Short mmCIF file of C-alpha atoms and ligand atoms in Angstrom, two decimals:
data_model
loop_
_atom_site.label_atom_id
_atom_site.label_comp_id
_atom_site.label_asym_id
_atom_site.label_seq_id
_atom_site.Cartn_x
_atom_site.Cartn_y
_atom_site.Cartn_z
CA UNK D 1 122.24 113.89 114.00
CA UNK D 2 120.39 112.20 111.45
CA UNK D 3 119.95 113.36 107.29
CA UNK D 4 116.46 113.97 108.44
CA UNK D 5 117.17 116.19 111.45
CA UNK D 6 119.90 117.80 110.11
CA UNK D 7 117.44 118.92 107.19
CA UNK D 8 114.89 120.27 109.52
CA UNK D 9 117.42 122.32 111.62
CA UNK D 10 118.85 123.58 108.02
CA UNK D 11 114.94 124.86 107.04
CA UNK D 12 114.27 126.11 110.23
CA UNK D 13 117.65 128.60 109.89
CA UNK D 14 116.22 129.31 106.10
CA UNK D 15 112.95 130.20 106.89
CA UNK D 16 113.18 132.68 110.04
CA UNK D 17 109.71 134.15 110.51
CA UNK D 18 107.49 131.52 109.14
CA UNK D 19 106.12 129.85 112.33
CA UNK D 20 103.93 127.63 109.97
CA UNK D 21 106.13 126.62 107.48
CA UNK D 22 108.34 124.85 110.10
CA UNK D 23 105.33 123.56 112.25
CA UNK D 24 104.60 121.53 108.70
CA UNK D 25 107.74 121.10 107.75
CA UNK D 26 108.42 119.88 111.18
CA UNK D 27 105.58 117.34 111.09
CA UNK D 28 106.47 115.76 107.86
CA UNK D 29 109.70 115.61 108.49
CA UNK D 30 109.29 114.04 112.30
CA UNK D 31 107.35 111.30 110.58
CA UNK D 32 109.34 110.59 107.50
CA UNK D 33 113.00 110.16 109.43
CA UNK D 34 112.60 106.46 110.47
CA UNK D 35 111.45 105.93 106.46
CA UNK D 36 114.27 108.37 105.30
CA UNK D 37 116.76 107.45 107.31
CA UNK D 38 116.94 103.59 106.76
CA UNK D 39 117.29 104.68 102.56
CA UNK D 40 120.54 106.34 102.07
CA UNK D 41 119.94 106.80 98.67
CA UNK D 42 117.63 109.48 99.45
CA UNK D 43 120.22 111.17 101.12
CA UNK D 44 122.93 110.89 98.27
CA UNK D 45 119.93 112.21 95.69
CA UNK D 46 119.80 115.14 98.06
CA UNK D 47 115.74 114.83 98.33
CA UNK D 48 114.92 116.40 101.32
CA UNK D 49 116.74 119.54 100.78
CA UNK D 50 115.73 119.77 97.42
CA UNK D 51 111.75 118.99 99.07
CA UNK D 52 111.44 122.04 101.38
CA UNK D 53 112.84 124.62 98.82
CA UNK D 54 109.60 125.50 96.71
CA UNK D 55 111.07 125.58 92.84
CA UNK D 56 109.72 128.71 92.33
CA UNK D 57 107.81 131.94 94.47
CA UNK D 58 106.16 134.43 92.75
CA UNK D 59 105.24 137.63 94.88
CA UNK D 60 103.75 140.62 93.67
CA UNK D 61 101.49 143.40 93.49
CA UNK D 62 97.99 144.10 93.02
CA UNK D 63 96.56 147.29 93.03
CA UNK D 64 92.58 147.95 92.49
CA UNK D 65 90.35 150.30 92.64
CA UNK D 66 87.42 150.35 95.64
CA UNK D 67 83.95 151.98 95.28
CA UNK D 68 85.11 155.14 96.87
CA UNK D 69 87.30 155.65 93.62
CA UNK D 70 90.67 155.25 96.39
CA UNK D 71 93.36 152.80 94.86
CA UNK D 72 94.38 150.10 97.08
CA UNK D 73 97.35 147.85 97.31
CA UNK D 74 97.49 144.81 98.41
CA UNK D 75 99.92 141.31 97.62
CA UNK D 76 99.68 138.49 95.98
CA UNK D 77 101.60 135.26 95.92
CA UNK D 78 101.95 131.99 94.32
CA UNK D 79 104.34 129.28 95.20
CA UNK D 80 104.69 126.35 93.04
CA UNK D 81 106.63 123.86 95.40
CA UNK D 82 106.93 120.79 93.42
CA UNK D 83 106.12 119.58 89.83
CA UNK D 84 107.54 116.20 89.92
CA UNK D 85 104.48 113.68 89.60
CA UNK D 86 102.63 116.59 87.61
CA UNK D 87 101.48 120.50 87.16
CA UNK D 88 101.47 122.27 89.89
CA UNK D 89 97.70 122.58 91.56
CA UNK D 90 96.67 123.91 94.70
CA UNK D 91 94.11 126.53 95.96
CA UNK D 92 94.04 130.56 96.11
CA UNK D 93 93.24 131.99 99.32
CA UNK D 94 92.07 135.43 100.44
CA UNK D 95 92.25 136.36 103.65
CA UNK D 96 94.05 139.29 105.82
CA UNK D 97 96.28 136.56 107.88
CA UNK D 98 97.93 135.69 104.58
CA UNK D 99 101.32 136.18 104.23
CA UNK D 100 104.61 133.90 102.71
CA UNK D 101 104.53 131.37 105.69
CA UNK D 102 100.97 130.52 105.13
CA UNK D 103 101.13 130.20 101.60
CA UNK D 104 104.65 127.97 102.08
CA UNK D 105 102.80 126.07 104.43
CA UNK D 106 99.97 125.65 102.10
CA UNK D 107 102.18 124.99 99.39
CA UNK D 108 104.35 121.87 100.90
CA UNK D 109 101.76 120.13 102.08
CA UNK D 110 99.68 120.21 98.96
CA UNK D 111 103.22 117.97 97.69
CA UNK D 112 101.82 115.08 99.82
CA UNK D 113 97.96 115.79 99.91
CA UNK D 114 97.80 115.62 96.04
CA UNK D 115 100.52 113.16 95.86
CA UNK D 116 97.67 110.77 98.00
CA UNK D 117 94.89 111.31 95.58
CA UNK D 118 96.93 108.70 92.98
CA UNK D 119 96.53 111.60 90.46
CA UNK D 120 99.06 113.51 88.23
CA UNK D 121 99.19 116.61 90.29
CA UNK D 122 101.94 118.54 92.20
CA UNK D 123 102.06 120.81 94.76
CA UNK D 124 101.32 124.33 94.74
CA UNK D 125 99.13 127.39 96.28
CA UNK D 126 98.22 130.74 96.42
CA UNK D 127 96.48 133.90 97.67
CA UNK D 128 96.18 137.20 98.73
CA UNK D 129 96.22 139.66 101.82
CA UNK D 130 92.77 140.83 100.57
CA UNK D 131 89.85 140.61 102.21
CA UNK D 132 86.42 139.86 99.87
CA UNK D 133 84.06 140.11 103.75
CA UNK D 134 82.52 143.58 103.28
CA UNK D 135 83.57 144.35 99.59
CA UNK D 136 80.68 144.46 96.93
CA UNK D 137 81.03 142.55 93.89
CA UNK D 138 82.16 144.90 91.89
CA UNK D 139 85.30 145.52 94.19
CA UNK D 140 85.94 141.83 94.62
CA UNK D 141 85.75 141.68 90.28
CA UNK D 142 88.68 144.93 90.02
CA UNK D 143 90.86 142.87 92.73
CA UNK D 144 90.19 139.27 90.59
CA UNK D 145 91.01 141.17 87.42
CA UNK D 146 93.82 142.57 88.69
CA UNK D 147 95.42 139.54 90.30
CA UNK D 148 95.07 137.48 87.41
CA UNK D 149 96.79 140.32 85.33
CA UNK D 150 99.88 139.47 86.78
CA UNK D 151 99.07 135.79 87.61
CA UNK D 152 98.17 134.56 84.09
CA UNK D 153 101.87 134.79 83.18
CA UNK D 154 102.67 131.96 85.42
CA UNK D 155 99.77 129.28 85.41
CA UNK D 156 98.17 127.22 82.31
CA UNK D 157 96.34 124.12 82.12
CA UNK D 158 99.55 122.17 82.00
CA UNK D 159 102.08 124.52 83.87
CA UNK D 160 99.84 125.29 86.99
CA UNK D 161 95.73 124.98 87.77
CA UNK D 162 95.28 127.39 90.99
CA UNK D 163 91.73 126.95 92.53
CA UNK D 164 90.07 128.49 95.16
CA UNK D 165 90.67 127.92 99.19
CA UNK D 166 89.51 130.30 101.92
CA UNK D 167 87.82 133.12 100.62
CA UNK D 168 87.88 132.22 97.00
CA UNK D 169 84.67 130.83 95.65
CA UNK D 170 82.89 130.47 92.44
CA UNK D 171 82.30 133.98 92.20
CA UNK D 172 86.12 134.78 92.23
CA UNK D 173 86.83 132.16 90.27
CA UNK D 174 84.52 133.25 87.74
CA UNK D 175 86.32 136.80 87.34
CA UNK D 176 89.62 135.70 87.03
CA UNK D 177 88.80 132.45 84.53
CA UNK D 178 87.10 135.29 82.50
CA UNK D 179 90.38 137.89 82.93
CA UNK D 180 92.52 135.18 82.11
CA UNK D 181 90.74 134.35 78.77
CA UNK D 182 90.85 138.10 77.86
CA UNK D 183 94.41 138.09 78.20
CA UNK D 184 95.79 135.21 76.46
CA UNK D 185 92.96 134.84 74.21
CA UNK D 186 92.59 130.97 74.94
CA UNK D 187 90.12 128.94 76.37
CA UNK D 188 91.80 126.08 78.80
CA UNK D 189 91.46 124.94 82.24
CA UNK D 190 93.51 126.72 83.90
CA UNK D 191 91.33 126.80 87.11
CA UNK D 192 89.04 124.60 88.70
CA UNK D 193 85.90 125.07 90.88
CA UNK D 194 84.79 127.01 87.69
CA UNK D 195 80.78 127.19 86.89
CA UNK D 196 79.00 124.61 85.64
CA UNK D 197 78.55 127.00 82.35
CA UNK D 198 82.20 127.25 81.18
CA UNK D 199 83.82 124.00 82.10
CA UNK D 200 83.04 123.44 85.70
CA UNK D 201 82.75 119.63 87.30
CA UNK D 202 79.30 118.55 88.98
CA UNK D 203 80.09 117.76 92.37
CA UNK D 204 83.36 119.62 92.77
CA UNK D 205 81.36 122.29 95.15
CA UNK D 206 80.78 119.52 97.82
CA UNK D 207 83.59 117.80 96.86
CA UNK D 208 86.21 118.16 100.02
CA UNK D 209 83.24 118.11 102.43
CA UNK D 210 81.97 114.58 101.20
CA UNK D 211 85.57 113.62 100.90
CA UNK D 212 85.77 114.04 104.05
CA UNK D 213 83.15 112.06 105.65
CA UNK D 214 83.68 109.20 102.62
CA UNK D 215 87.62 108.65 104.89
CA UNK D 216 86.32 109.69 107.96
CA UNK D 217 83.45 106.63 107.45
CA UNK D 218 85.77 104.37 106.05
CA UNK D 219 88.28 104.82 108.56
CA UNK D 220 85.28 103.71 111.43
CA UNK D 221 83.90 101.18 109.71
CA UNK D 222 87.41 99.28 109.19
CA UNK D 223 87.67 99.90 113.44
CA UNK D 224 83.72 98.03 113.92
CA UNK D 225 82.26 101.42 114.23
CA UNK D 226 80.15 103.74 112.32
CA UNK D 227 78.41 107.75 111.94
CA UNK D 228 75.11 106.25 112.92
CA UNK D 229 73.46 107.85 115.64
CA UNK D 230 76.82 109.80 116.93
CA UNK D 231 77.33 113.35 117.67
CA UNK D 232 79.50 115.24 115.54
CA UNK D 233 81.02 118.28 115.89
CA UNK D 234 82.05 120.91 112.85
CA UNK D 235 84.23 123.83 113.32
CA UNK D 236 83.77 126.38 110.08
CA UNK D 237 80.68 127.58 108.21
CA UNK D 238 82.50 127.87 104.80
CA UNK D 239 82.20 125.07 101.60
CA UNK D 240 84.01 122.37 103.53
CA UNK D 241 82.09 122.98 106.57
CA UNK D 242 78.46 122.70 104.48
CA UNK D 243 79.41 119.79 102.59
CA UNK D 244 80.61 117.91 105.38
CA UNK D 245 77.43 118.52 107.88
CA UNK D 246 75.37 117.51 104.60
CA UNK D 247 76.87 114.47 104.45
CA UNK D 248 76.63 113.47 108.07
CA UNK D 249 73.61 114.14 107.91
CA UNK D 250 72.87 111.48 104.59
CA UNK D 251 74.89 109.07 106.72
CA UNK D 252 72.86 109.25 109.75
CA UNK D 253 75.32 111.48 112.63
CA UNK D 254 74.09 114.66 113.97
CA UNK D 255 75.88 118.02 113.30
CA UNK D 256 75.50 119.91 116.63
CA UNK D 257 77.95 122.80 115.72
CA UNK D 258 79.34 125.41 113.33
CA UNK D 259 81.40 128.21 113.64
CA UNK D 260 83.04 131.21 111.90
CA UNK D 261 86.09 133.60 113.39
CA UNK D 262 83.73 135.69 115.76
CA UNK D 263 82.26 133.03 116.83
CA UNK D 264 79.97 129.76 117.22
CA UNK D 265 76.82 127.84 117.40
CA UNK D 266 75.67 124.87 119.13
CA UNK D 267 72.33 123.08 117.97
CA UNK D 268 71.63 120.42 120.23
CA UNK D 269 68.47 119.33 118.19
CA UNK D 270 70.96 119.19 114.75
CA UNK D 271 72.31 121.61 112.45
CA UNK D 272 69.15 123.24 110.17
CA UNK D 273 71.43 123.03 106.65
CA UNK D 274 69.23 124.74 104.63
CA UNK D 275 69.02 127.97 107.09
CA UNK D 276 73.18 128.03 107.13
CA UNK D 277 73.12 127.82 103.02
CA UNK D 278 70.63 130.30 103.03
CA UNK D 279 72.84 132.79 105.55
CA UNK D 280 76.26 132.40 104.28
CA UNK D 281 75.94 131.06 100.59
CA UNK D 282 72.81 133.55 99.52
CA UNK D 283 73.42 136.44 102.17
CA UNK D 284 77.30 136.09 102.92
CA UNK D 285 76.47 136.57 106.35
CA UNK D 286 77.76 135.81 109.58
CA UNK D 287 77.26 132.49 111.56
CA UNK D 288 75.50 134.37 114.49
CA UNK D 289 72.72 135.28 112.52
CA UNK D 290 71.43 131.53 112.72
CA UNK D 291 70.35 132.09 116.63
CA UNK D 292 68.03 134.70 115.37
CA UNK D 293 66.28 131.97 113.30
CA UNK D 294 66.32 129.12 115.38
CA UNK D 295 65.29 130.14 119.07
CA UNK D 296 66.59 126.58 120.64
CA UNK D 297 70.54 127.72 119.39
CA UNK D 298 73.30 129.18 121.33
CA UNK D 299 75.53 131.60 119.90
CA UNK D 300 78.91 131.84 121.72
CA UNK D 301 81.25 134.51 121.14
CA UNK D 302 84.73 133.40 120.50
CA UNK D 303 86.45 130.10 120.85
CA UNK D 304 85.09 127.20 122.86
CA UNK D 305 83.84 124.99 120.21
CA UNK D 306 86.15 122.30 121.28
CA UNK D 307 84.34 122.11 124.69
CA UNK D 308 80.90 120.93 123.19
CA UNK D 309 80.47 117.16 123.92
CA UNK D 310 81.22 114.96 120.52
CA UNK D 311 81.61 111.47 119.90
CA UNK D 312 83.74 112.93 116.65
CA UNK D 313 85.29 116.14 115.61
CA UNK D 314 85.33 117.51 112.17
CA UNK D 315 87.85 120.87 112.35
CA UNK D 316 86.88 122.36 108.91
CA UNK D 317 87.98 126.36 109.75
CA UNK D 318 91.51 127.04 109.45
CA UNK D 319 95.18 126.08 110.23
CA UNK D 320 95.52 125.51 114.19
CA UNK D 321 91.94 126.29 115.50
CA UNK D 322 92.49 123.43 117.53
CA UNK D 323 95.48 123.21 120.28
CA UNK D 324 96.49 120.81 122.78
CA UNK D 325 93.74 121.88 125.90
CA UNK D 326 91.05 121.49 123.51
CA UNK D 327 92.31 117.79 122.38
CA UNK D 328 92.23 116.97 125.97
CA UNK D 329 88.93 118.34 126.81
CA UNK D 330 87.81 116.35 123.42
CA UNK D 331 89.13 113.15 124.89
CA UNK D 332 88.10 113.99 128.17
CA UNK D 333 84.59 114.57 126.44
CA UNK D 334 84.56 110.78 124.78
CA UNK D 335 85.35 112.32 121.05
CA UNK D 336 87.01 108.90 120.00
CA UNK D 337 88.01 110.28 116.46
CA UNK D 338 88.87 113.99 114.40
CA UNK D 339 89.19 114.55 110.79
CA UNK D 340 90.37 117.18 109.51
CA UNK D 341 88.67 119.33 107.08
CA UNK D 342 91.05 122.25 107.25
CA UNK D 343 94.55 122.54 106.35
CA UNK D 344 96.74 121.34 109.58
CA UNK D 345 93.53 122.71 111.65
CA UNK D 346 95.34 120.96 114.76
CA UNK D 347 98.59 122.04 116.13
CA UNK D 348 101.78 119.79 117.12
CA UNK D 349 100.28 119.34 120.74
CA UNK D 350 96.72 118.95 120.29
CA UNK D 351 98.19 115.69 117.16
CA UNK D 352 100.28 114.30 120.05
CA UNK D 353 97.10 114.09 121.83
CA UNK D 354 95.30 112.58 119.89
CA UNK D 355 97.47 109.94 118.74
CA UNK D 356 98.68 109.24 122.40
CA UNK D 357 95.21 108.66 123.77
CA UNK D 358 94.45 106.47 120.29
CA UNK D 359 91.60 108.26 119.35
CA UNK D 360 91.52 107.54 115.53
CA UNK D 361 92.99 110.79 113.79
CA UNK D 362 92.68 111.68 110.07
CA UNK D 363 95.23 113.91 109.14
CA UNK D 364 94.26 116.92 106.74
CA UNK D 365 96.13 115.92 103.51
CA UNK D 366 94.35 112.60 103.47
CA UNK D 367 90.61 113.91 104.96
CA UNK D 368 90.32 116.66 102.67
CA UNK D 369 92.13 115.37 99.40
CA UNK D 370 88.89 115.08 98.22
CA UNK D 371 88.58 118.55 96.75
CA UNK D 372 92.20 118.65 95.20
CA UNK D 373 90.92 115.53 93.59
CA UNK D 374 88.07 116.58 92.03
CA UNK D 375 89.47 119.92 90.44
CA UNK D 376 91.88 117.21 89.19
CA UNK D 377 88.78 115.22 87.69
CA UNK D 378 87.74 118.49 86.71
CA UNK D 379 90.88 119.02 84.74
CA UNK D 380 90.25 115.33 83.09
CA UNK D 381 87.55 116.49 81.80
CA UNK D 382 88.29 119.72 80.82
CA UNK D 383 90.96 117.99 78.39
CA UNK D 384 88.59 115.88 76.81
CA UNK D 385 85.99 118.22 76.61
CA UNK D 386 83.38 116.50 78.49
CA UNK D 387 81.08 116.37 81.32
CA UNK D 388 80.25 113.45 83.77
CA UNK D 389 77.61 113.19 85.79
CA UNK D 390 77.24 113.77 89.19
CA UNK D 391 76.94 110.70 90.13
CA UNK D 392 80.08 109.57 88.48
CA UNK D 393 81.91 111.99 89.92
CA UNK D 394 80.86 111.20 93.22
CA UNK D 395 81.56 107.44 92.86
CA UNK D 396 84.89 108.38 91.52
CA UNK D 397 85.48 110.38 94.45
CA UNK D 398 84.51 107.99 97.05
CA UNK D 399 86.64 105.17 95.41
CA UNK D 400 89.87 108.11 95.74
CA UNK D 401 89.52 108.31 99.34
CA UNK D 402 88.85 104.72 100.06
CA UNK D 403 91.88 104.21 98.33
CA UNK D 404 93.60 106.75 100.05
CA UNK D 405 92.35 105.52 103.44
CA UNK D 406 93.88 101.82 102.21
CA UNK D 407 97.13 103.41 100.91
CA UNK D 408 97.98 105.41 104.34
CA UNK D 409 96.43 102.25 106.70
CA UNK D 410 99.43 100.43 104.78
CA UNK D 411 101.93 103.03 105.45
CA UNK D 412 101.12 103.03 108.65
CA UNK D 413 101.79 99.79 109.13
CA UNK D 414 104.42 99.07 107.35
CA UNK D 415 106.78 101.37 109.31
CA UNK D 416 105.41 99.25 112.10
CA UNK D 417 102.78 102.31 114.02
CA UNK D 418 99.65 100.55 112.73
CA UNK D 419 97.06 103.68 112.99
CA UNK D 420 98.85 106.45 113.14
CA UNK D 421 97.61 108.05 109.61
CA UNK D 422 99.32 111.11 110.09
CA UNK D 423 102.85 109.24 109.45
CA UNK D 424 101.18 106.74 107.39
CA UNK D 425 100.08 109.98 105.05
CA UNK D 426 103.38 111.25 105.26
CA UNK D 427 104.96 108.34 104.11
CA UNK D 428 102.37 107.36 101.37
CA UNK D 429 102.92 110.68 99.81
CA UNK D 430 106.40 111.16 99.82
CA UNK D 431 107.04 107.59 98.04
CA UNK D 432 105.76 108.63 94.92
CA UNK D 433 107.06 112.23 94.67
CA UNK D 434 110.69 111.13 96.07
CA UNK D 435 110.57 108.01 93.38
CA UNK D 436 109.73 110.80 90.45
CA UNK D 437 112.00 112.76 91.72
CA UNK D 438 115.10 110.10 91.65
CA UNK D 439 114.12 109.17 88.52
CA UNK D 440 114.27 112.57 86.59
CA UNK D 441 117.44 113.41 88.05
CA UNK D 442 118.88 116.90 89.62
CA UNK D 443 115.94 118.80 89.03
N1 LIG W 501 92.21 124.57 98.35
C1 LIG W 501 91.91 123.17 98.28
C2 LIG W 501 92.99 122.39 99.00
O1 LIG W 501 93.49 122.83 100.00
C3 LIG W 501 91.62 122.72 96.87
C4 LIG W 501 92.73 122.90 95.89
C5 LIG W 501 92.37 122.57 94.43
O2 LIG W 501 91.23 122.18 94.17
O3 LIG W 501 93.26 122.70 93.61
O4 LIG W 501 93.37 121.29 98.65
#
């Protein structure tokens, strides 16, 4: 068997349990083995191995009080996977599903995703069991406050920058830059996706949304086509969801979907943005509540998305939302290219599909680098202590994933599969951390 395999087989016995941590782990290393293979120095350095073991995993407690005056209990964890091109930085997420496998997950491919940006950043990430849907804002605070009690030991501005992800927004960003200040009695970046008030970077809200569409455009204009006039469909009603519909919608597609995890919508006459901002960012609502405003609308309960004609597919929701039937009815359906929004929002199957039926496929650590990016521009110019514009940030992050769409279009072709950007990510963002990683020796 090859190094590669025999890695892979190795993880999979190390990590019983975590069904997601080997799907990724199985991805990246699939794609890497022709690259890894041919290098036997990367063998001799002991790379892999050392790659899927994260260099540290923090797991802990957090115990708050709810309005009822009952303490609660929940965990928190933090895995920094990999420091070797820079501090670790990667997102916080809240949600009930999350447990050591998503956060490992998470965690590894933030190595690659960051490594793509071309900035000094390594991998890490996050999170919580804890659901903020239901809990006023003065629950949400005592959780924040709590979890950065223990957290603050571990991060700084140049040890580790968490952010937010899933369930983590500005306002829980807010209480835990402000707990973390209390503690240590410093003022730093040591998050990102902070307010504009204390430090925050214009732009970094729609940051991974644009991103998104900035690849997604560039990777159809450098095939003869373009978003003009075509049918997209979004998965997700969250930031990355928003940002990305807005965007289409500057560029000149039409969003005919959005969706949360009861359920979703389809718009045939286009998404209405400012009615969505208006339910989830001002009332945290649910997505259902946009039928009720817009009579033409169909609200769906549970999954089916997929099956809604597209000429493109945005996944923006969460890790495998899409699986191998609903790739095929997306072909079937004429969707002649997906990016993905989400963190590895397609499974194994549904990526086999796609790249075996050449619809053009942009993998989740290059489509959404472009919020990892920005909290890294964000940390830029935290250290000088200034503020761009928003326009400069925006250029800035256009040029980042144009760049990244040129770097993994190379990759890919190079290792001789011209358009398959999910091993031409891979590859694109291992070559940098694996060369930092030779050169600073067993580490
Ligand atoms: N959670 C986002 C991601 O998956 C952003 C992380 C960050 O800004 O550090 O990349």
């Amino acid at each position: 068997m090859s190094y590669t395999m025999n890695v892979l087989e190795q993880a999979k016995k190390n990590n019983p349990g975590e069904p997601e941590f080997i799907q990724a782990m199985t991805e990246i290393l699939t794609t890497l083995q022709p690259y890894v293979d041919a290098r036997p120095e990367y063998e001799k350095a002991g790379i892999l191995e050392r790659l899927v073991e994260p260099e540290r995993a923090v797991l802990f407690r957090v115990p708050w009080v709810d309005d009822a005056g009952k303490v609660r209990v929940n965990r928190g964890y933090r895995v920094q996977f990999n420091s070797a091109i820079g501090p670790y930085k990667g997102g916080l997420r809240f949600h009930p599903s999350v447990c050591l496998s998503i956060i490992k997950f998470l965690g590894f491919e933030q190595i690659f995703k960051n490594s793509l940006t071309g900035l000094p950043i390594g991998g890490g990430k996050g999170g919580s069991d804890f659901d903020p849907k239901g809990k006023s804002d003065r629950e949400v605070m005592a959780f924040c406050q709590s979890f950065m009690t223990e957290l603050y030991r571990h991060i700084g501005a140049d040890t580790d920058v968490p952010a937010g992800d899933i369930g983590v927004g500005g306002r829980e960003i807010g209480f835990m830059f402000g707990q973390y200040k209390r503690v240590v009695n410093r003022f730093e970046g040591v998050l990102t996706g902070k307010g504009l008030t204390y430090g925050g970077s214009l732009a970094r809200t729609e940051a991974t949304g644009y991103g998104l569409v900035y690849l997604v455009d560039e990777m159809l204009r450098r095939h003869g086509k373009s978003l003009e006039g075509r049918t997209v469909a979004v998965s997700g009603s969250g930031n990355v969801a928003i940002y990305a519909t807005q965007k289409v919608q500057q560029l000149g597609g039409k969003v005919v979907t959005l969706s949360d995890s009861n359920g979703f919508i389809y718009d045939a006459e286009g998404i209405d943005l400012s009615l969505v901002k208006d339910i989830k960012e001002i009332r945290r609502g649910r997505i259902s509540e946009y039928k009720g405003h817009k009579p033409g609308a169909v609200y769906t309960e549970g999954r089916g998305i997929w099956n809604i004609p597209c000429d493109i597919a945005l996944p923006c929701a969460t890790q495998n939302e899409l699986n191998g039937d609903d790739a095929k009815t997306l072909v079937k359906n004429g969707c002649f290219a997906v990016g993905e929004g989400a963190n590895m929002p397609s499974t194994l199957e549904a990526t086999e599909v796609f790249l075996q039926n050449k619809v053009l496929f942009a993998p989740g650590k290059a489509a959404n680098a472009g919020g990892v990016a920005t909290s890294a521009l964000e940390m830029s110019q935290n250290s000088m202590r200034i503020s761009w514009s928003f326009d400069e940030v925006d250029q800035k992050l256009r040029g980042i994933m144009v760049n990244i769409y040129d770097n993994i279009a190379a990759a890919a072709k190079e290792a001789d599969c011209e358009d398959n950007f999910v091993a031409g990510a891979n590859i694109a963002g291992f070559k940098k951390v694996a060369e930092a990683m030779m050169q600073q020796g067993t580490v």
